[in-house]
Amino acid sequence: MRNFLKTVFSYNFFKVFIYFIFVFSGSLKWIPFPIDITLLGAFLCVMVLVFEIKSITIFRREVYSQVLLILLLMFLFMVSNLYTVSYIYSEKKNIAMILNFLTVLYPFIVFKNIVFEELKNLMYVIGGFAILVLLYVYFTYTFIIFFDVTQYSESIPTYLAVGIMLSACFIFSMSSQRVTAPLIIYRIILLFLLTQLGGRGPFFNLILCIGVYYFLNLKNIKLNYKVVLSAATAFFVILFYLHDIIDFIIENVNIDRFNLLKASQEDESVIYRVMVINKGLESFYSHPFIGTGIGSSGIALTGIDQVEYPHNLLLESMIELGLIGGLAYLSIYLYFFIYNLEIVRKDKKLLVLYVICLLFFLEDMKSGSFDAWRINLFWISIYLVQYNFRMDSTSKKVIHSV
């Protein structure tokens, strides 16, 4: 607890905290605050950035390569203003690109060392806060705000936004060195709330990411009496109480949403996604090389210049930037995931961040848009900062030993 408090009240934690507030401000609009949280977060980030710019950190070449790919895609979006068919949505998207740029710029100027511990403690704070709020609305029957459209409010984050954050908190808990009873309870509550929200994407993406985590971490997993005892306890609990557990979990869950075969034929959200994907592909086929410009996805999908996107960042980049944009988007993630694949096997903290990046990439490919791309960029940037200083410290140790 002493180390936790020491970390939370440090300047490094403050730099991570305001960065998080700025990036995730869209999900915090429900908090009654006199100032727009996005503007406040951006202002604080700029102030810290100006203060920290007096000393510039030199990053490794491979870090700059990955950042340049991200900036290239942003540059293509900005250039497409010259030929875009959109006037209304393009303005909103240009602002989003500026925020995306600040998201990438901030960590590479502000952070001077590894910030994993600060971020881990922040995620525990967020996870604990989310649990308290969600359990309150769950047991007071106001959980309906996530399902009933008549209760919808723009200030309240969607069940998908809440679900993906619960998944991120769960993955971050895997970085803990010891598995304790409070940690197990924390994870169980996160999973319970995730199922109650009913979001298929966050749930299935979490399962996939946990599988990737354990596959890449196989050589570091050690079987001891604690692991065996915990596994045996879990097995017998499930064996004797499985029926009661299932009844409790699915009491308020629409099980049909998790039946992928049935959902693909009956679920309106799935049918809608298929429709916009088809329209998006038609737009791409009509303008395959450079697309129809930034913000044009609204026109392509609805015929009206409004905010609308195909819930898939690859397709969105292809609609607005054509084949060039699609390849630029793919190159960012292919390079990131392939280049770092072997590196993360050797470092558990990097592995956690790598899997978090995979989690948000998968969510963006199902439900995301470039309007909120800075959430994904947040995790990639944090990973690259952690990677840079981790590799530097390793190199120094090797040189010192020689």
Tab-separated table of C-alpha atoms in Angstrom:
chain	number	residue	atom	x	y	z
A	1	MET	CA	0.000	0.000	0.000
A	2	ARG	CA	2.881	2.361	0.789
A	3	ASN	CA	4.371	1.834	-2.677
A	4	PHE	CA	0.947	2.328	-4.234
A	5	LEU	CA	0.410	5.665	-2.484
A	6	LYS	CA	3.959	6.756	-3.264
A	7	THR	CA	3.356	6.068	-6.963
A	8	VAL	CA	-0.086	7.690	-7.074
A	9	PHE	CA	1.161	10.942	-5.535
A	10	SER	CA	4.187	11.229	-7.825
A	11	TYR	CA	4.707	13.666	-10.693
A	12	ASN	CA	5.062	10.758	-13.118
A	13	PHE	CA	1.598	9.518	-12.119
A	14	PHE	CA	0.173	12.999	-12.678
A	15	LYS	CA	1.615	13.041	-16.221
A	16	VAL	CA	0.051	9.654	-16.962
A	17	PHE	CA	-3.247	10.622	-15.295
A	18	ILE	CA	-3.865	13.805	-17.311
A	19	TYR	CA	-2.852	11.958	-20.485
A	20	PHE	CA	-5.467	9.312	-19.706
A	21	ILE	CA	-8.110	11.938	-18.883
A	22	PHE	CA	-7.473	13.714	-22.192
A	23	VAL	CA	-7.677	10.535	-24.290
A	24	PHE	CA	-10.674	8.967	-22.533
A	25	SER	CA	-12.524	12.216	-21.846
A	26	GLY	CA	-15.375	11.173	-24.138
A	27	SER	CA	-16.377	8.511	-21.601
A	28	LEU	CA	-16.254	10.947	-18.691
A	29	LYS	CA	-18.809	13.505	-19.899
A	30	TRP	CA	-21.383	12.189	-17.417
A	31	ILE	CA	-19.324	13.544	-14.521
A	32	PRO	CA	-20.764	16.963	-13.504
A	33	PHE	CA	-17.754	19.176	-14.139
A	34	PRO	CA	-17.889	22.929	-14.884
A	35	ILE	CA	-15.275	22.739	-17.665
A	36	ASP	CA	-15.285	20.519	-20.765
A	37	ILE	CA	-13.120	17.550	-19.749
A	38	THR	CA	-11.545	17.173	-23.201
A	39	LEU	CA	-10.465	20.821	-23.247
A	40	LEU	CA	-9.226	20.606	-19.662
A	41	GLY	CA	-7.237	17.448	-20.380
A	42	ALA	CA	-5.787	18.932	-23.570
A	43	PHE	CA	-4.841	22.144	-21.742
A	44	LEU	CA	-3.068	20.282	-18.930
A	45	CYS	CA	-1.277	18.030	-21.418
A	46	VAL	CA	-0.072	21.038	-23.425
A	47	MET	CA	1.137	22.770	-20.238
A	48	VAL	CA	3.120	19.720	-19.146
A	49	LEU	CA	4.367	19.238	-22.697
A	50	VAL	CA	5.682	22.810	-22.838
A	51	PHE	CA	7.361	22.381	-19.463
A	52	GLU	CA	8.992	19.061	-20.431
A	53	ILE	CA	10.109	20.085	-23.922
A	54	LYS	CA	13.242	21.658	-22.426
A	55	SER	CA	14.834	18.198	-22.532
A	56	ILE	CA	14.160	15.977	-25.536
A	57	THR	CA	14.565	12.224	-25.256
A	58	ILE	CA	16.211	10.453	-28.188
A	59	PHE	CA	14.260	7.316	-28.991
A	60	ARG	CA	15.357	4.184	-30.767
A	61	ARG	CA	15.158	4.090	-34.547
A	62	GLU	CA	12.463	1.401	-34.627
A	63	VAL	CA	10.261	3.559	-32.382
A	64	TYR	CA	10.518	6.478	-34.784
A	65	SER	CA	9.708	4.135	-37.683
A	66	GLN	CA	6.439	3.078	-36.077
A	67	VAL	CA	5.518	6.645	-35.137
A	68	LEU	CA	6.234	7.868	-38.677
A	69	LEU	CA	3.801	5.302	-40.092
A	70	ILE	CA	1.082	6.671	-37.792
A	71	LEU	CA	1.887	10.266	-38.726
A	72	LEU	CA	1.877	9.319	-42.424
A	73	LEU	CA	-1.737	8.154	-42.195
A	74	MET	CA	-2.699	11.368	-40.401
A	75	PHE	CA	-0.929	13.359	-43.114
A	76	LEU	CA	-2.900	11.526	-45.807
A	77	PHE	CA	-6.127	12.431	-44.042
A	78	MET	CA	-5.131	16.094	-43.874
A	79	VAL	CA	-4.119	16.158	-47.572
A	80	SER	CA	-7.467	14.637	-48.527
A	81	ASN	CA	-9.087	17.935	-47.477
A	82	LEU	CA	-8.054	19.111	-50.948
A	83	TYR	CA	-10.537	16.801	-52.672
A	84	THR	CA	-13.040	15.676	-50.020
A	85	VAL	CA	-16.732	15.694	-50.895
A	86	SER	CA	-17.591	16.391	-47.257
A	87	TYR	CA	-17.913	19.810	-45.643
A	88	ILE	CA	-19.679	19.050	-42.354
A	89	TYR	CA	-18.225	15.731	-41.132
A	90	SER	CA	-14.765	16.657	-42.449
A	91	GLU	CA	-14.578	19.570	-39.989
A	92	LYS	CA	-15.253	17.274	-37.039
A	93	LYS	CA	-12.766	14.735	-38.318
A	94	ASN	CA	-10.035	17.331	-38.770
A	95	ILE	CA	-10.399	18.224	-35.092
A	96	ALA	CA	-10.173	14.512	-34.250
A	97	MET	CA	-6.923	14.272	-36.249
A	98	ILE	CA	-5.446	17.184	-34.292
A	99	LEU	CA	-6.334	15.386	-31.058
A	100	ASN	CA	-4.808	12.197	-32.471
A	101	PHE	CA	-1.595	14.086	-33.229
A	102	LEU	CA	-1.420	15.460	-29.674
A	103	THR	CA	-2.019	11.939	-28.361
A	104	VAL	CA	1.068	10.691	-30.199
A	105	LEU	CA	3.220	13.749	-29.513
A	106	TYR	CA	2.653	13.971	-25.739
A	107	PRO	CA	4.298	10.746	-24.463
A	108	PHE	CA	7.434	11.078	-26.596
A	109	ILE	CA	8.200	14.496	-25.162
A	110	VAL	CA	6.823	14.189	-21.635
A	111	PHE	CA	7.874	10.713	-20.488
A	112	LYS	CA	11.559	10.421	-19.587
A	113	ASN	CA	11.490	6.877	-18.269
A	114	ILE	CA	9.319	3.789	-17.866
A	115	VAL	CA	5.756	4.583	-16.698
A	116	PHE	CA	4.303	1.064	-16.466
A	117	GLU	CA	3.852	1.056	-12.675
A	118	GLU	CA	2.047	4.396	-12.777
A	119	LEU	CA	-0.276	3.140	-15.505
A	120	LYS	CA	-0.894	-0.170	-13.729
A	121	ASN	CA	-1.912	1.602	-10.523
A	122	LEU	CA	-4.121	3.962	-12.510
A	123	MET	CA	-5.862	0.983	-14.131
A	124	TYR	CA	-6.486	-0.536	-10.695
A	125	VAL	CA	-8.017	2.763	-9.553
A	126	ILE	CA	-10.198	2.886	-12.677
A	127	GLY	CA	-11.177	-0.763	-12.303
A	128	GLY	CA	-12.147	-0.271	-8.663
A	129	PHE	CA	-14.101	2.884	-9.465
A	130	ALA	CA	-15.889	1.174	-12.375
A	131	ILE	CA	-16.823	-1.768	-10.152
A	132	LEU	CA	-18.320	0.494	-7.462
A	133	VAL	CA	-20.357	2.514	-9.961
A	134	LEU	CA	-21.547	-0.485	-11.982
A	135	LEU	CA	-22.491	-2.529	-8.922
A	136	TYR	CA	-24.463	0.447	-7.633
A	137	VAL	CA	-26.452	0.847	-10.853
A	138	TYR	CA	-26.798	-2.934	-11.112
A	139	PHE	CA	-28.376	-3.434	-7.686
A	140	THR	CA	-30.489	-0.275	-7.919
A	141	TYR	CA	-31.915	-1.437	-11.254
A	142	THR	CA	-30.562	1.573	-13.153
A	143	PHE	CA	-28.415	-0.800	-15.193
A	144	ILE	CA	-31.182	-0.426	-17.773
A	145	ILE	CA	-29.440	2.725	-19.076
A	146	PHE	CA	-27.137	0.438	-21.053
A	147	PHE	CA	-29.978	-1.431	-22.805
A	148	ASP	CA	-33.067	0.755	-23.072
A	149	VAL	CA	-32.817	3.333	-25.882
A	150	THR	CA	-35.391	5.499	-24.118
A	151	GLN	CA	-32.864	5.903	-21.279
A	152	TYR	CA	-30.026	6.820	-23.650
A	153	SER	CA	-27.945	9.909	-22.909
A	154	GLU	CA	-24.991	11.155	-24.945
A	155	SER	CA	-23.045	11.885	-21.760
A	156	ILE	CA	-23.150	8.248	-20.623
A	157	PRO	CA	-20.565	5.929	-22.242
A	158	THR	CA	-22.003	3.045	-24.248
A	159	TYR	CA	-21.940	-0.510	-22.955
A	160	LEU	CA	-19.197	-1.209	-25.504
A	161	ALA	CA	-16.982	1.591	-24.152
A	162	VAL	CA	-17.506	0.390	-20.586
A	163	GLY	CA	-17.023	-3.244	-21.569
A	164	ILE	CA	-13.724	-2.708	-23.381
A	165	MET	CA	-12.376	-0.752	-20.393
A	166	LEU	CA	-13.339	-3.603	-18.042
A	167	SER	CA	-11.481	-5.954	-20.385
A	168	ALA	CA	-8.421	-3.693	-20.302
A	169	CYS	CA	-8.516	-3.603	-16.487
A	170	PHE	CA	-8.666	-7.403	-16.431
A	171	ILE	CA	-5.633	-7.754	-18.717
A	172	PHE	CA	-3.665	-5.246	-16.659
A	173	SER	CA	-4.385	-7.287	-13.528
A	174	MET	CA	-2.407	-10.114	-15.154
A	175	SER	CA	0.768	-8.088	-14.666
A	176	SER	CA	0.605	-8.601	-10.894
A	177	GLN	CA	3.407	-10.788	-9.604
A	178	ARG	CA	1.287	-12.549	-6.983
A	179	VAL	CA	-2.187	-14.005	-7.340
A	180	THR	CA	-4.004	-13.140	-4.120
A	181	ALA	CA	-7.601	-13.622	-2.964
A	182	PRO	CA	-8.515	-9.907	-3.481
A	183	LEU	CA	-7.066	-10.069	-6.999
A	184	ILE	CA	-9.127	-13.164	-7.835
A	185	ILE	CA	-12.291	-11.496	-6.506
A	186	TYR	CA	-11.454	-8.353	-8.506
A	187	ARG	CA	-11.151	-10.393	-11.722
A	188	ILE	CA	-14.355	-12.344	-11.073
A	189	ILE	CA	-16.338	-9.135	-10.542
A	190	LEU	CA	-14.897	-7.635	-13.729
A	191	LEU	CA	-15.928	-10.710	-15.711
A	192	PHE	CA	-19.374	-10.768	-14.111
A	193	LEU	CA	-20.039	-7.126	-14.988
A	194	LEU	CA	-18.689	-7.699	-18.487
A	195	THR	CA	-21.223	-10.468	-19.099
A	196	GLN	CA	-24.044	-8.349	-17.644
A	197	LEU	CA	-23.288	-5.521	-20.077
A	198	GLY	CA	-23.941	-7.972	-22.911
A	199	GLY	CA	-21.275	-6.650	-25.290
A	200	ARG	CA	-20.103	-9.434	-27.574
A	201	GLY	CA	-17.051	-7.593	-28.890
A	202	PRO	CA	-15.336	-6.810	-25.547
A	203	PHE	CA	-16.144	-10.291	-24.211
A	204	PHE	CA	-14.873	-12.300	-27.182
A	205	ASN	CA	-11.902	-9.980	-27.704
A	206	LEU	CA	-10.906	-10.439	-24.061
A	207	ILE	CA	-11.033	-14.227	-24.408
A	208	LEU	CA	-8.892	-14.065	-27.551
A	209	CYS	CA	-6.383	-11.689	-25.938
A	210	ILE	CA	-6.065	-13.849	-22.810
A	211	GLY	CA	-5.341	-16.800	-25.094
A	212	VAL	CA	-2.653	-14.808	-26.922
A	213	TYR	CA	-1.179	-13.670	-23.602
A	214	TYR	CA	-0.790	-17.192	-22.246
A	215	PHE	CA	0.482	-18.556	-25.562
A	216	LEU	CA	3.225	-15.903	-25.728
A	217	ASN	CA	3.983	-16.311	-22.014
A	218	LEU	CA	4.147	-20.123	-21.954
A	219	LYS	CA	7.840	-20.385	-21.108
A	220	ASN	CA	7.409	-18.076	-18.097
A	221	ILE	CA	4.517	-19.998	-16.554
A	222	LYS	CA	5.687	-22.088	-13.608
A	223	LEU	CA	3.558	-24.769	-12.028
A	224	ASN	CA	3.817	-24.795	-8.243
A	225	TYR	CA	1.554	-25.952	-5.454
A	226	LYS	CA	-0.314	-22.604	-5.374
A	227	VAL	CA	-1.151	-22.776	-9.082
A	228	VAL	CA	-2.218	-26.418	-8.864
A	229	LEU	CA	-4.275	-25.791	-5.706
A	230	SER	CA	-6.008	-22.773	-7.244
A	231	ALA	CA	-6.794	-24.700	-10.447
A	232	ALA	CA	-8.136	-27.656	-8.452
A	233	THR	CA	-10.309	-25.373	-6.298
A	234	ALA	CA	-11.712	-23.640	-9.368
A	235	PHE	CA	-12.416	-27.021	-10.993
A	236	PHE	CA	-14.394	-28.360	-8.020
A	237	VAL	CA	-16.306	-25.105	-7.545
A	238	ILE	CA	-17.353	-25.222	-11.196
A	239	LEU	CA	-18.117	-28.950	-10.952
A	240	PHE	CA	-20.489	-28.637	-7.994
A	241	TYR	CA	-21.920	-25.166	-8.525
A	242	LEU	CA	-21.857	-24.745	-12.303
A	243	HIS	CA	-25.640	-24.698	-12.664
A	244	ASP	CA	-26.081	-22.056	-9.937
A	245	ILE	CA	-23.254	-19.960	-11.363
A	246	ILE	CA	-24.739	-20.039	-14.851
A	247	ASP	CA	-28.216	-19.142	-13.543
A	248	PHE	CA	-26.787	-16.192	-11.608
A	249	ILE	CA	-24.698	-14.893	-14.499
A	250	ILE	CA	-27.308	-15.180	-17.253
A	251	GLU	CA	-30.235	-13.918	-15.140
A	252	ASN	CA	-30.272	-10.542	-16.905
A	253	VAL	CA	-28.291	-11.405	-20.040
A	254	ASN	CA	-29.697	-11.725	-23.542
A	255	ILE	CA	-28.057	-15.045	-24.428
A	256	ASP	CA	-29.132	-14.823	-28.069
A	257	ARG	CA	-26.683	-11.937	-28.553
A	258	PHE	CA	-23.821	-14.365	-27.904
A	259	ASN	CA	-25.147	-16.900	-30.410
A	260	LEU	CA	-23.105	-15.694	-33.388
A	261	LEU	CA	-24.928	-17.828	-35.953
A	262	LYS	CA	-28.370	-16.686	-34.797
A	263	ALA	CA	-27.224	-13.091	-34.316
A	264	SER	CA	-25.915	-12.910	-37.882
A	265	GLN	CA	-29.452	-13.659	-39.113
A	266	GLU	CA	-31.631	-11.797	-36.609
A	267	ASP	CA	-29.632	-9.220	-34.630
A	268	GLU	CA	-30.288	-5.705	-35.961
A	269	SER	CA	-26.829	-4.435	-35.008
A	270	VAL	CA	-25.145	-7.246	-36.974
A	271	ILE	CA	-27.433	-6.752	-39.969
A	272	TYR	CA	-26.727	-2.998	-39.873
A	273	ARG	CA	-22.975	-3.594	-39.805
A	274	VAL	CA	-23.230	-5.881	-42.830
A	275	MET	CA	-25.236	-3.210	-44.654
A	276	VAL	CA	-22.749	-0.384	-43.999
A	277	ILE	CA	-19.816	-2.647	-44.912
A	278	ASN	CA	-21.447	-3.391	-48.272
A	279	LYS	CA	-22.088	0.316	-48.895
A	280	GLY	CA	-18.547	1.144	-47.840
A	281	LEU	CA	-17.096	-1.384	-50.253
A	282	GLU	CA	-19.253	0.018	-53.056
A	283	SER	CA	-17.829	3.479	-52.360
A	284	PHE	CA	-14.296	2.084	-52.362
A	285	TYR	CA	-14.844	0.257	-55.660
A	286	SER	CA	-16.064	3.532	-57.193
A	287	HIS	CA	-12.989	5.492	-55.977
A	288	PRO	CA	-10.307	2.841	-55.378
A	289	PHE	CA	-7.085	4.860	-55.468
A	290	ILE	CA	-7.434	7.973	-53.293
A	291	GLY	CA	-11.004	7.626	-52.001
A	292	THR	CA	-13.434	10.529	-51.599
A	293	GLY	CA	-11.626	12.432	-48.851
A	294	ILE	CA	-11.736	12.933	-45.103
A	295	GLY	CA	-15.221	12.737	-43.570
A	296	SER	CA	-16.799	11.300	-46.729
A	297	SER	CA	-17.773	8.024	-45.041
A	298	GLY	CA	-20.988	9.699	-43.828
A	299	ILE	CA	-22.031	10.471	-47.410
A	300	ALA	CA	-20.933	7.042	-48.644
A	301	LEU	CA	-23.035	5.219	-46.053
A	302	THR	CA	-26.116	7.423	-45.724
A	303	GLY	CA	-26.080	9.789	-48.684
A	304	ILE	CA	-25.954	12.717	-46.230
A	305	ASP	CA	-22.936	14.676	-45.028
A	306	GLN	CA	-23.156	13.589	-41.393
A	307	VAL	CA	-21.202	11.655	-38.789
A	308	GLU	CA	-21.309	8.005	-39.781
A	309	TYR	CA	-18.644	5.339	-40.133
A	310	PRO	CA	-18.523	1.648	-41.110
A	311	HIS	CA	-17.412	0.444	-37.637
A	312	ASN	CA	-14.182	-0.822	-39.166
A	313	LEU	CA	-11.068	1.347	-39.405
A	314	LEU	CA	-9.614	-0.477	-42.401
A	315	LEU	CA	-12.770	0.027	-44.431
A	316	GLU	CA	-13.100	3.614	-43.197
A	317	SER	CA	-9.567	4.415	-44.375
A	318	MET	CA	-10.311	2.798	-47.740
A	319	ILE	CA	-13.528	4.792	-48.216
A	320	GLU	CA	-11.870	8.126	-47.478
A	321	LEU	CA	-8.304	7.522	-48.702
A	322	GLY	CA	-8.666	4.620	-51.105
A	323	LEU	CA	-6.131	1.831	-51.481
A	324	ILE	CA	-3.327	4.153	-50.327
A	325	GLY	CA	-5.078	4.782	-47.017
A	326	GLY	CA	-5.933	1.130	-46.509
A	327	LEU	CA	-2.318	0.073	-47.030
A	328	ALA	CA	-1.073	2.859	-44.747
A	329	TYR	CA	-3.450	1.727	-41.989
A	330	LEU	CA	-2.511	-1.939	-42.364
A	331	SER	CA	1.213	-1.158	-42.366
A	332	ILE	CA	0.940	0.473	-38.915
A	333	TYR	CA	-0.446	-2.629	-37.247
A	334	LEU	CA	1.381	-5.253	-39.288
A	335	TYR	CA	4.683	-3.617	-38.418
A	336	PHE	CA	3.723	-3.152	-34.770
A	337	PHE	CA	2.434	-6.665	-34.082
A	338	ILE	CA	4.996	-8.550	-36.178
A	339	TYR	CA	8.090	-6.578	-35.135
A	340	ASN	CA	7.284	-6.789	-31.410
A	341	LEU	CA	6.120	-10.405	-31.434
A	342	GLU	CA	9.407	-11.924	-30.240
A	343	ILE	CA	10.309	-9.015	-27.966
A	344	VAL	CA	7.197	-9.349	-25.792
A	345	ARG	CA	7.928	-13.007	-25.102
A	346	LYS	CA	10.886	-11.874	-22.992
A	347	ASP	CA	9.189	-9.114	-20.985
A	348	LYS	CA	5.898	-9.570	-19.124
A	349	LYS	CA	5.151	-5.847	-18.863
A	350	LEU	CA	5.649	-5.314	-22.579
A	351	LEU	CA	3.497	-8.389	-23.198
A	352	VAL	CA	0.629	-6.909	-21.175
A	353	LEU	CA	0.786	-3.649	-23.159
A	354	TYR	CA	1.090	-5.601	-26.421
A	355	VAL	CA	-2.065	-7.581	-25.619
A	356	ILE	CA	-3.874	-4.383	-24.600
A	357	CYS	CA	-2.974	-2.899	-28.020
A	358	LEU	CA	-4.361	-6.065	-29.638
A	359	LEU	CA	-7.565	-5.748	-27.576
A	360	PHE	CA	-8.259	-2.192	-28.746
A	361	PHE	CA	-7.220	-2.981	-32.326
A	362	LEU	CA	-9.789	-5.787	-32.443
A	363	GLU	CA	-12.436	-3.496	-30.973
A	364	ASP	CA	-11.637	-0.810	-33.566
A	365	MET	CA	-11.996	-3.362	-36.341
A	366	LYS	CA	-15.516	-4.157	-35.127
A	367	SER	CA	-16.885	-0.960	-33.656
A	368	GLY	CA	-14.339	1.846	-33.918
A	369	SER	CA	-13.846	5.004	-35.934
A	370	PHE	CA	-10.980	7.427	-36.537
A	371	ASP	CA	-12.910	9.961	-34.443
A	372	ALA	CA	-11.883	7.915	-31.392
A	373	TRP	CA	-8.629	6.490	-32.764
A	374	ARG	CA	-6.645	8.304	-30.066
A	375	ILE	CA	-7.690	5.599	-27.572
A	376	ASN	CA	-5.777	3.024	-29.605
A	377	LEU	CA	-2.910	5.460	-30.157
A	378	PHE	CA	-2.695	5.960	-26.386
A	379	TRP	CA	-1.847	2.294	-25.825
A	380	ILE	CA	0.532	2.047	-28.777
A	381	SER	CA	2.391	5.166	-27.641
A	382	ILE	CA	2.650	3.895	-24.055
A	383	TYR	CA	3.978	0.589	-25.369
A	384	LEU	CA	6.611	2.308	-27.508
A	385	VAL	CA	7.758	4.453	-24.572
A	386	GLN	CA	7.988	1.365	-22.346
A	387	TYR	CA	9.795	-0.545	-25.084
A	388	ASN	CA	12.308	2.238	-25.691
A	389	PHE	CA	13.377	2.666	-22.067
A	390	ARG	CA	13.235	-1.091	-21.421
A	391	MET	CA	15.587	-1.779	-24.329
A	392	ASP	CA	17.864	1.066	-23.272
A	393	SER	CA	18.166	-0.266	-19.726
A	394	THR	CA	18.870	-3.758	-21.065
A	395	SER	CA	21.591	-2.417	-23.367
A	396	LYS	CA	23.237	-0.547	-20.484
A	397	LYS	CA	23.286	-3.725	-18.387
A	398	VAL	CA	24.957	-5.632	-21.225
A	399	ILE	CA	27.573	-2.921	-21.742
A	400	HIS	CA	28.247	-2.725	-17.994
A	401	SER	CA	28.699	-6.500	-17.715
A	402	VAL	CA	31.181	-6.480	-20.592
